[in-house]
Tab-separated table of C-alpha atoms in Angstrom:
chain	number	residue	atom	x	y	z
A	1	HIS	CA	12.990	-13.168	-6.401
A	2	SER	CA	11.199	-11.417	-9.270
A	3	THR	CA	8.384	-13.955	-9.361
A	4	SER	CA	7.793	-13.967	-5.613
A	5	ARG	CA	7.716	-10.191	-5.536
A	6	ARG	CA	5.088	-10.040	-8.239
A	7	GLN	CA	3.022	-12.686	-6.490
A	8	ARG	CA	2.908	-10.492	-3.423
A	9	GLN	CA	1.893	-7.433	-5.397
A	10	MET	CA	-1.486	-6.464	-6.729
A	11	CYS	CA	-1.932	-7.388	-10.376
A	12	ILE	CA	-1.524	-4.267	-12.503
A	13	ARG	CA	-3.176	-4.564	-15.898
A	14	ASP	CA	-0.873	-5.671	-18.695
A	15	SER	CA	2.466	-3.918	-19.070
A	16	PRO	CA	3.444	-0.597	-17.502
A	17	VAL	CA	1.996	2.423	-19.212
A	18	ARG	CA	4.668	4.496	-20.897
A	19	VAL	CA	4.245	8.141	-20.068
A	20	ARG	CA	4.835	10.547	-22.934
A	21	ASN	CA	5.262	14.293	-23.017
A	22	ARG	CA	2.314	15.954	-24.717
A	23	ALA	CA	3.293	17.812	-27.863
A	24	SER	CA	1.022	20.252	-29.588
A	25	GLY	CA	0.335	20.343	-33.300
A	26	GLY	CA	-0.221	23.132	-35.809
A	27	SER	CA	0.597	26.634	-34.687
A	28	VAL	CA	-0.414	26.217	-31.066
A	29	SER	CA	2.524	26.387	-28.649
A	30	ALA	CA	3.411	23.409	-26.494
A	31	VAL	CA	1.504	23.273	-23.239
A	32	PRO	CA	3.713	23.546	-20.156
A	33	GLU	CA	3.980	20.436	-18.016
A	34	ILE	CA	1.972	20.739	-14.813
A	35	ARG	CA	4.271	20.232	-11.846
A	36	ARG	CA	2.598	19.388	-8.564
A	37	GLY	CA	5.388	19.148	-6.062
A	38	GLY	CA	9.069	18.484	-6.567
A	39	TYR	CA	11.482	21.185	-5.474
A	40	CYS	CA	12.993	21.720	-8.889
A	41	ARG	CA	13.573	24.713	-11.087
A	42	ARG	CA	10.901	25.386	-13.660
A	43	ARG	CA	10.956	27.665	-16.708
A	44	GLN	CA	8.028	28.312	-19.031
A	45	ALA	CA	7.345	30.930	-21.685
A	46	VAL	CA	4.634	33.539	-21.155
A	47	GLY	CA	4.134	35.936	-24.026
A	48	GLY	CA	7.717	35.404	-25.110
A	49	ALA	CA	9.206	36.253	-21.699
A	50	GLY	CA	10.712	33.723	-19.327
A	51	VAL	CA	9.163	33.188	-15.906
A	52	HIS	CA	11.656	31.500	-13.602
A	53	TRP	CA	11.125	30.690	-9.963
A	54	ARG	CA	12.029	28.155	-7.341
A	55	HIS	CA	9.268	26.442	-5.418
A	56	ALA	CA	10.520	26.472	-1.852
A	57	PRO	CA	8.757	26.329	1.521
A	58	GLY	CA	7.951	29.649	3.104
A	59	GLY	CA	5.421	32.422	2.708
A	60	SER	CA	7.343	34.611	0.263
A	61	GLY	CA	8.120	31.625	-1.964
A	62	ARG	CA	4.457	30.659	-2.060
A	63	ARG	CA	3.400	34.214	-2.924
A	64	VAL	CA	5.935	34.483	-5.770
A	65	TYR	CA	4.948	31.033	-6.994
A	66	GLY	CA	1.268	31.954	-6.859
A	67	ALA	CA	1.797	35.152	-8.832
A	68	ALA	CA	3.768	33.322	-11.525
A	69	LEU	CA	1.086	30.633	-11.737
A	70	TRP	CA	-1.597	33.321	-12.109
A	71	LEU	CA	0.311	34.716	-15.101
A	72	LEU	CA	0.689	31.256	-16.585
A	73	GLY	CA	-3.023	30.599	-16.099
A	74	ALA	CA	-3.889	33.806	-17.923
A	75	ALA	CA	-1.580	32.906	-20.799
A	76	LEU	CA	-3.047	29.414	-21.038
A	77	ARG	CA	-6.594	30.767	-21.115
A	78	GLY	CA	-5.535	32.910	-24.071
A	79	ARG	CA	-4.100	29.824	-25.768
A	80	GLN	CA	-7.379	27.988	-25.256
A	81	ALA	CA	-9.224	30.784	-27.090
A	82	ASP	CA	-6.724	30.620	-29.959
A	83	ALA	CA	-7.036	26.825	-30.133
A	84	ALA	CA	-10.829	27.038	-30.465
A	85	SER	CA	-10.483	28.714	-33.884
A	86	ALA	CA	-7.362	26.868	-35.068
A	87	PRO	CA	-7.502	24.291	-37.898
A	88	ALA	CA	-7.957	20.623	-37.015
A	89	GLY	CA	-5.133	18.134	-36.916
A	90	GLY	CA	-3.462	17.768	-33.531
A	91	VAL	CA	-4.973	20.980	-32.170
A	92	GLU	CA	-7.898	19.373	-30.344
A	93	GLU	CA	-5.568	17.433	-28.069
A	94	SER	CA	-3.558	20.594	-27.391
A	95	ALA	CA	-6.710	22.564	-26.599
A	96	ASP	CA	-7.822	19.850	-24.155
A	97	ALA	CA	-4.385	19.826	-22.569
A	98	SER	CA	-4.457	23.626	-22.354
A	99	ALA	CA	-7.841	23.533	-20.646
A	100	LEU	CA	-6.535	20.980	-18.158
A	101	ALA	CA	-3.367	22.990	-17.587
A	102	GLY	CA	-5.346	26.177	-17.033
A	103	GLN	CA	-7.682	24.433	-14.608
A	104	ARG	CA	-4.882	23.043	-12.480
A	105	LEU	CA	-2.763	26.191	-12.636
A	106	ALA	CA	-5.711	28.374	-11.673
A	107	ALA	CA	-6.440	26.174	-8.666
A	108	ASP	CA	-2.820	25.905	-7.551
A	109	GLY	CA	-2.071	29.561	-8.243
A	110	GLY	CA	-5.145	30.749	-6.382
A	111	ARG	CA	-4.262	28.761	-3.291
A	112	ARG	CA	-0.643	29.850	-3.217
A	113	ALA	CA	-1.439	33.467	-4.078
A	114	ALA	CA	-3.677	33.449	-1.017
A	115	ASP	CA	-0.653	32.167	0.950
A	116	MET	CA	-2.392	28.890	1.771
A	117	THR	CA	-0.049	26.251	3.147
A	118	ILE	CA	0.142	23.142	0.942
A	119	ALA	CA	0.853	19.640	2.270
A	120	HIS	CA	3.652	17.900	0.365
A	121	TYR	CA	3.482	14.106	0.495
A	122	HIS	CA	6.628	11.990	0.204
A	123	LEU	CA	5.532	8.610	-1.094
A	124	PRO	CA	7.078	5.116	-0.987
A	125	GLY	CA	8.228	2.874	-3.824
A	126	LEU	CA	10.312	4.823	-6.350
A	127	PHE	CA	11.594	1.566	-7.833
A	128	GLU	CA	9.403	-0.883	-5.963
A	129	PHE	CA	6.055	0.431	-7.276
A	130	TYR	CA	7.024	1.895	-10.628
A	131	GLU	CA	4.146	0.097	-12.406
A	132	LEU	CA	1.615	1.459	-9.908
A	133	TYR	CA	2.819	5.033	-10.391
A	134	CYS	CA	2.710	4.571	-14.176
A	135	ARG	CA	-1.021	4.066	-13.721
A	136	PHE	CA	-1.658	6.508	-10.891
A	137	LEU	CA	0.251	9.607	-12.010
A	138	PRO	CA	-1.647	10.084	-15.289
A	139	LEU	CA	-4.883	10.009	-13.276
A	140	TYR	CA	-3.440	12.489	-10.835
A	141	ARG	CA	-2.549	14.872	-13.638
A	142	ASN	CA	-5.578	14.425	-15.882
A	143	HIS	CA	-8.307	14.278	-13.233
A	144	PRO	CA	-7.569	16.984	-10.659
A	145	GLU	CA	-11.214	16.827	-9.610
A	146	TYR	CA	-10.534	13.403	-8.027
A	147	PHE	CA	-7.928	14.699	-5.611
A	148	TYR	CA	-7.665	17.120	-2.690
A	149	ASP	CA	-6.533	20.598	-3.726
A	150	TRP	CA	-4.659	21.291	-0.483
A	151	CYS	CA	-1.864	18.764	-1.095
A	152	ASP	CA	0.562	17.569	-3.751
A	153	ILE	CA	3.312	14.974	-4.305
A	154	GLY	CA	6.659	16.348	-3.206
A	155	SER	CA	8.777	13.254	-3.798
A	156	ILE	CA	8.779	9.493	-4.246
A	157	TYR	CA	11.521	7.541	-2.488
A	158	GLY	CA	12.996	4.068	-2.661
A	159	ALA	CA	15.923	1.947	-3.833
A	160	PRO	CA	16.543	-0.921	-6.243
A	161	ALA	CA	17.282	-4.401	-4.993
A	162	ASP	CA	20.787	-5.231	-3.758
A	163	CYS	CA	21.931	-1.690	-2.941
A	164	LEU	CA	24.852	-1.710	-0.533
A	165	TRP	CA	23.973	1.712	0.864
A	166	GLY	CA	20.327	0.800	1.405
A	167	GLY	CA	18.747	0.952	4.823
A	168	GLY	CA	15.425	1.039	6.603
A	169	ARG	CA	14.176	-1.845	4.462
A	170	VAL	CA	15.864	-4.390	2.235
A	171	GLY	CA	15.388	-2.969	-1.255
A	172	SER	CA	13.324	-4.934	-3.752
A	173	GLY	CA	12.805	-2.546	-6.670
A	174	GLU	CA	13.171	-4.115	-10.127
A	175	ALA	CA	12.440	-1.218	-12.494
A	176	SER	CA	15.295	0.328	-14.438
A	177	ALA	CA	16.699	3.568	-13.071
A	178	ARG	CA	16.403	5.238	-16.473
A	179	ASP	CA	12.663	4.478	-16.723
A	180	VAL	CA	12.017	5.487	-13.123
A	181	LEU	CA	13.789	8.836	-13.407
A	182	ALA	CA	12.121	9.574	-16.739
A	183	LEU	CA	8.718	9.075	-15.085
A	184	MET	CA	9.622	11.412	-12.234
A	185	ARG	CA	10.939	13.996	-14.673
A	186	ASP	CA	7.753	13.884	-16.735
A	187	TYR	CA	5.665	14.658	-13.656
A	188	GLY	CA	8.003	17.120	-11.973
A	189	ILE	CA	8.381	14.912	-8.886
A	190	SER	CA	11.613	14.768	-6.938
A	191	PRO	CA	13.146	11.246	-6.825
A	192	ARG	CA	14.815	10.224	-3.578
A	193	LEU	CA	17.210	7.350	-2.978
A	194	THR	CA	16.830	5.605	0.359
A	195	PHE	CA	20.492	5.140	1.289
A	196	SER	CA	20.066	5.071	5.059
A	197	ASN	CA	22.474	2.264	5.935
A	198	SER	CA	23.870	3.122	9.373
A	199	LEU	CA	26.889	0.788	9.286
A	200	LEU	CA	28.806	1.997	6.232
A	201	ARG	CA	32.596	2.048	6.228
A	202	ALA	CA	35.016	3.908	3.964
A	203	GLU	CA	35.467	0.957	1.599
A	204	HIS	CA	31.721	0.876	0.929
A	205	LEU	CA	31.798	4.360	-0.602
A	206	ARG	CA	33.377	2.938	-3.767
A	207	ASP	CA	30.295	0.861	-4.614
A	208	ALA	CA	29.788	1.296	-8.363
A	209	ARG	CA	26.038	0.758	-8.467
A	210	CYS	CA	25.150	3.226	-5.738
A	211	ASN	CA	27.510	5.817	-7.199
A	212	ALA	CA	25.941	5.409	-10.640
A	213	LEU	CA	22.469	6.013	-9.197
A	214	CYS	CA	23.658	9.124	-7.374
A	215	GLN	CA	25.268	10.404	-10.565
A	216	MET	CA	21.982	10.031	-12.433
A	217	LEU	CA	20.089	11.969	-9.765
A	218	ASN	CA	22.829	14.576	-9.593
A	219	ASP	CA	22.596	15.110	-13.359
A	220	GLY	CA	18.821	15.433	-13.137
A	221	GLY	CA	19.103	18.379	-10.767
A	222	ASN	CA	16.206	17.784	-8.363
A	223	GLY	CA	17.059	14.480	-6.681
A	224	GLY	CA	17.617	13.784	-3.015
A	225	VAL	CA	19.118	11.114	-0.787
A	226	ILE	CA	17.704	9.907	2.519
A	227	LEU	CA	20.621	8.903	4.714
A	228	HIS	CA	21.824	8.052	8.190
A	229	SER	CA	25.608	7.887	7.912
A	230	ASP	CA	27.607	11.114	8.288
A	231	LEU	CA	30.430	9.370	6.423
A	232	LEU	CA	28.160	8.939	3.417
A	233	LEU	CA	26.815	12.480	3.805
A	234	ARG	CA	30.301	14.030	3.565
A	235	TYR	CA	31.157	11.880	0.560
A	236	LEU	CA	27.964	12.750	-1.315
A	237	GLN	CA	28.272	16.455	-0.563
A	238	LYS	CA	31.717	16.502	-2.116
A	239	THR	CA	31.025	14.187	-5.063
A	240	TYR	CA	27.462	15.057	-6.094
A	241	PRO	CA	26.851	18.739	-5.321
A	242	ASN	CA	23.379	18.909	-6.911
A	243	LEU	CA	21.780	16.457	-4.489
A	244	TYR	CA	19.801	17.475	-1.415
A	245	PHE	CA	19.751	15.431	1.779
A	246	VAL	CA	17.136	14.095	4.175
A	247	SER	CA	17.975	12.949	7.689
A	248	SER	CA	16.489	9.476	8.031
A	249	THR	CA	13.990	8.316	10.636
A	250	THR	CA	16.360	5.361	11.161
A	251	LYS	CA	18.280	7.664	13.513
A	252	VAL	CA	15.354	7.146	15.915
A	253	LEU	CA	15.226	10.755	17.155
A	254	THR	CA	12.869	10.297	20.101
A	255	SER	CA	14.337	13.123	22.210
A	256	PHE	CA	13.075	16.563	21.275
A	257	PRO	CA	16.468	18.244	21.946
A	258	ASP	CA	18.032	15.700	19.556
A	259	LEU	CA	15.447	16.616	16.940
A	260	GLN	CA	16.176	20.316	17.398
A	261	ALA	CA	19.907	19.706	17.025
A	262	GLU	CA	19.279	17.786	13.797
A	263	LEU	CA	17.050	20.557	12.453
A	264	GLU	CA	19.852	23.051	13.051
A	265	ARG	CA	22.183	21.148	10.706
A	266	ALA	CA	22.317	23.170	7.494
A	267	GLU	CA	23.278	20.170	5.375
A	268	PHE	CA	19.798	18.642	5.711
A	269	ARG	CA	16.869	20.053	3.755
A	270	TYR	CA	14.475	17.776	5.660
A	271	VAL	CA	14.565	15.804	8.897
A	272	VAL	CA	12.261	12.851	9.633
A	273	PRO	CA	11.810	12.511	13.409
A	274	ASP	CA	10.756	9.332	15.120
A	275	PHE	CA	6.984	8.909	14.832
A	276	ARG	CA	6.658	9.089	18.618
A	277	LEU	CA	7.333	12.830	18.446
A	278	ASN	CA	4.476	13.402	16.001
A	279	HIS	CA	2.085	14.674	18.640
A	280	ALA	CA	4.491	16.694	20.798
A	281	LEU	CA	2.468	19.609	19.492
A	282	GLU	CA	3.367	22.256	22.057
A	283	LYS	CA	7.096	21.790	21.476
A	284	LEU	CA	6.689	21.436	17.723
A	285	ASN	CA	4.652	24.617	17.496
A	286	ALA	CA	7.384	26.524	19.324
A	287	LEU	CA	9.905	25.786	16.567
A	288	PRO	CA	10.843	28.723	14.304
A	289	GLN	CA	9.248	28.570	10.862
A	290	GLY	CA	12.552	27.762	9.188
A	291	GLN	CA	12.771	24.565	11.228
A	292	LYS	CA	9.087	23.738	10.743
A	293	ASP	CA	9.740	23.786	7.005
A	294	LYS	CA	12.347	21.039	7.492
A	295	VAL	CA	10.253	18.654	9.609
A	296	GLU	CA	8.893	15.689	7.630
A	297	PHE	CA	6.450	13.654	9.701
A	298	LEU	CA	6.171	9.886	9.275
A	299	CYS	CA	2.388	9.517	9.210
A	300	ASN	CA	1.391	5.860	8.998
A	301	GLU	CA	3.896	3.922	11.089
A	302	CYS	CA	2.520	0.633	12.396
A	303	CYS	CA	5.341	-0.255	14.801
A	304	TYR	CA	4.554	-0.631	18.476
A	305	PHE	CA	4.571	2.817	20.089
A	306	GLY	CA	6.487	1.517	23.098
A	307	CYS	CA	9.149	-0.322	21.075
A	308	ARG	CA	12.675	-0.151	22.531
A	309	ASP	CA	14.331	-2.151	19.741
A	310	ARG	CA	13.719	0.128	16.766
A	311	ARG	CA	17.382	1.092	16.369
A	312	ALA	CA	18.484	-2.558	16.604
A	313	CYS	CA	15.919	-3.484	13.966
A	314	TYR	CA	17.310	-0.907	11.533
A	315	GLU	CA	20.885	-2.024	12.220
A	316	ALA	CA	19.918	-5.614	11.369
A	317	VAL	CA	18.593	-4.385	8.009
A	318	SER	CA	21.829	-2.463	7.420
A	319	ARG	CA	23.900	-5.604	8.042
A	320	LYS	CA	21.702	-7.569	5.647
A	321	ASN	CA	22.146	-4.972	2.886
A	322	LEU	CA	25.912	-5.146	3.415
A	323	GLY	CA	25.791	-8.928	3.098
A	324	GLU	CA	27.177	-9.388	6.585
A	325	GLY	CA	26.205	-12.084	9.035
A	326	GLY	CA	24.503	-11.607	12.346
A	327	ASP	CA	21.419	-12.668	14.189
A	328	GLU	CA	18.081	-11.996	12.547
A	329	HIS	CA	16.181	-9.349	14.468
A	330	ARG	CA	13.070	-10.754	16.117
A	331	CYS	CA	10.321	-8.289	16.882
A	332	HIS	CA	8.804	-8.816	20.320
A	333	ALA	CA	6.084	-6.191	20.030
A	334	PRO	CA	2.481	-7.181	20.767
A	335	ASP	CA	0.719	-8.525	17.658
A	336	ALA	CA	3.994	-8.423	15.683
A	337	GLN	CA	3.049	-11.666	13.946
A	338	GLY	CA	0.084	-9.935	12.312
A	339	GLY	CA	2.305	-7.758	10.113
A	340	TYR	CA	1.333	-4.356	8.785
A	341	ARG	CA	-2.342	-3.409	8.745
A	342	PHE	CA	-3.450	0.091	7.831
A	343	SER	CA	-6.356	-0.161	10.248
A	344	LYS	CA	-3.858	-0.990	12.980
A	345	ALA	CA	-1.626	1.938	11.998
A	346	MET	CA	-4.626	4.263	12.318
A	347	GLU	CA	-4.945	3.223	15.964
A	348	ASN	CA	-1.288	3.958	16.688
A	349	PRO	CA	-0.823	6.971	19.022
A	350	GLY	CA	1.670	8.403	16.514
A	351	PHE	CA	-0.671	8.201	13.520
A	352	ILE	CA	-1.285	11.364	11.482
A	353	GLY	CA	-4.457	11.271	9.424
A	354	VAL	CA	-5.992	13.561	6.833
A	355	ALA	CA	-7.988	15.505	9.431
A	356	ASP	CA	-4.861	15.966	11.572
A	357	ILE	CA	-2.957	17.389	8.598
A	358	GLN	CA	-5.723	19.790	7.634
A	359	GLN	CA	-6.814	20.922	11.081
A	360	THR	CA	-3.593	20.801	13.111
A	361	TYR	CA	-0.313	20.552	11.191
A	362	LEU	CA	-0.990	22.842	8.223
A	363	PRO	CA	-2.344	25.665	10.432
A	364	MET	CA	0.781	25.306	12.579
A	365	GLY	CA	2.980	25.790	9.499
A	366	PHE	CA	4.128	22.187	8.830
A	367	GLU	CA	4.068	21.105	5.184
A	368	ASN	CA	5.897	17.781	4.750
A	369	PHE	CA	4.437	14.335	5.394
A	370	LYS	CA	6.041	10.980	4.665
A	371	ILE	CA	4.051	7.840	3.913
A	372	GLU	CA	5.831	4.554	4.586
A	373	GLY	CA	5.270	1.284	2.741
A	374	ARG	CA	8.186	0.221	0.519
A	375	GLU	CA	8.084	-3.337	1.859
A	376	LEU	CA	4.320	-3.736	1.462
A	377	GLY	CA	2.200	-4.812	-1.492
A	378	SER	CA	1.079	-2.333	-4.125
A	379	ALA	CA	-2.594	-2.875	-3.260
A	380	LEU	CA	-1.955	-1.476	0.211
A	381	VAL	CA	0.141	1.406	-1.144
A	382	LEU	CA	-2.780	2.266	-3.419
A	383	GLU	CA	-4.968	2.471	-0.312
A	384	PHE	CA	-2.515	5.011	1.125
A	385	LEU	CA	-2.806	7.069	-2.070
A	386	LEU	CA	-6.580	6.879	-1.854
A	387	TYR	CA	-6.741	7.844	1.800
A	388	TYR	CA	-4.208	10.683	1.809
A	389	LEU	CA	-4.680	12.244	-1.650
A	390	THR	CA	-8.082	11.239	-3.001
A	391	LYS	CA	-11.493	12.680	-2.215
A	392	PRO	CA	-13.662	9.958	-0.609
A	393	GLU	CA	-16.365	10.218	-3.274
A	394	CYS	CA	-13.745	9.633	-6.009
A	395	GLN	CA	-11.843	6.726	-4.459
A	396	LEU	CA	-13.897	4.089	-6.247
A	397	LYS	CA	-13.267	5.808	-9.576
A	398	VAL	CA	-9.515	5.656	-8.981
A	399	ARG	CA	-9.716	1.961	-8.037
A	400	GLU	CA	-11.631	1.270	-11.245
A	401	GLU	CA	-9.020	3.058	-13.324
A	402	ILE	CA	-6.143	1.237	-11.642
A	403	TYR	CA	-7.346	-2.349	-11.336
A	404	LEU	CA	-11.022	-2.843	-10.494
A	405	ASP	CA	-13.280	-4.084	-13.280
A	406	ASN	CA	-16.420	-6.171	-13.573
A	407	MET	CA	-14.499	-9.377	-14.299
A	408	LEU	CA	-12.097	-9.297	-11.346
A	409	ASP	CA	-12.357	-12.364	-9.084
A	410	LEU	CA	-10.765	-12.387	-5.652
A	411	PHE	CA	-11.702	-16.004	-4.881
């Protein structure tokens, strides 16, 4: 299984890059980590006083966040001036990191202080594409000039292989949970487990592996679970109180009243509607802001817009993850044999592109956008990252940093 998975993936240079926390030398204080996205608590020191806030959707949260970031930016600019006259020996790296931190904080703080709505992307492949994110996230942090300033990474979701509670797709992630969660912690990104199996029974709740993963996220304090089963929801609420919950698109909420009812459920922080409701703009715009904050649109779905078998398809995946028998689901959609193509997804009536997000959804007050792709190859997932997060004139630079060099042969 491991070999076949790697054969299907893009070749990532050598071994995964280990991400380290930057530590300053000499008398210069440690530079705060720059957190773009992730709904976690953050605490940094500014002039000896603690600044503590929670990044949450909503105007007042953005204004408080922006003010705190402005203060942090001012403090970091002062640290840069101190570093310029400090003795050598570890200080140059800290000064560079301070300059980078100040640059990103000034940009983020300015946008949020102006009450500008920020798009939060929820990306695929928490376990499945760990090596790709080991390469991409350092670029994202260290080269803010490559990426759009109106969006950030809110979470990365996925599941390891052979997870009983898995749903939506059959999990294939091979990275260790400890390494994966350490990477997310270093970058302030919320990890999400995709536990959206719709056919769980009470005896399945005792699964040791899934419980261990939930315990790790619960201990981390900013993890979430995407789920379908109310049985699993009640169990997780009671057992792991620090987790937040996302209502899965596997519920196939194609009726707008059903979506509204799901949005009214206080136990869900986010709700992912069926992609066929993406452009019900008049009804979506009529939602109160509190419910708009909970909507997480699935942007790049490639499934046939007129499909009537979507629920049956997800149930077949749930049975497979449980190890139960049953007929293999056969997709009868037009061009199903062609598989996923991003160009085809862009032609889907439910597709949400970069221009749609900027010109329609953000002005309407929607902030959360999910990108699918756990079952695809990492080369295609990289194209999603380039399209949705990266400025067009910088996309080639990102490709070159990730995999493209002058000795690469495709044929």
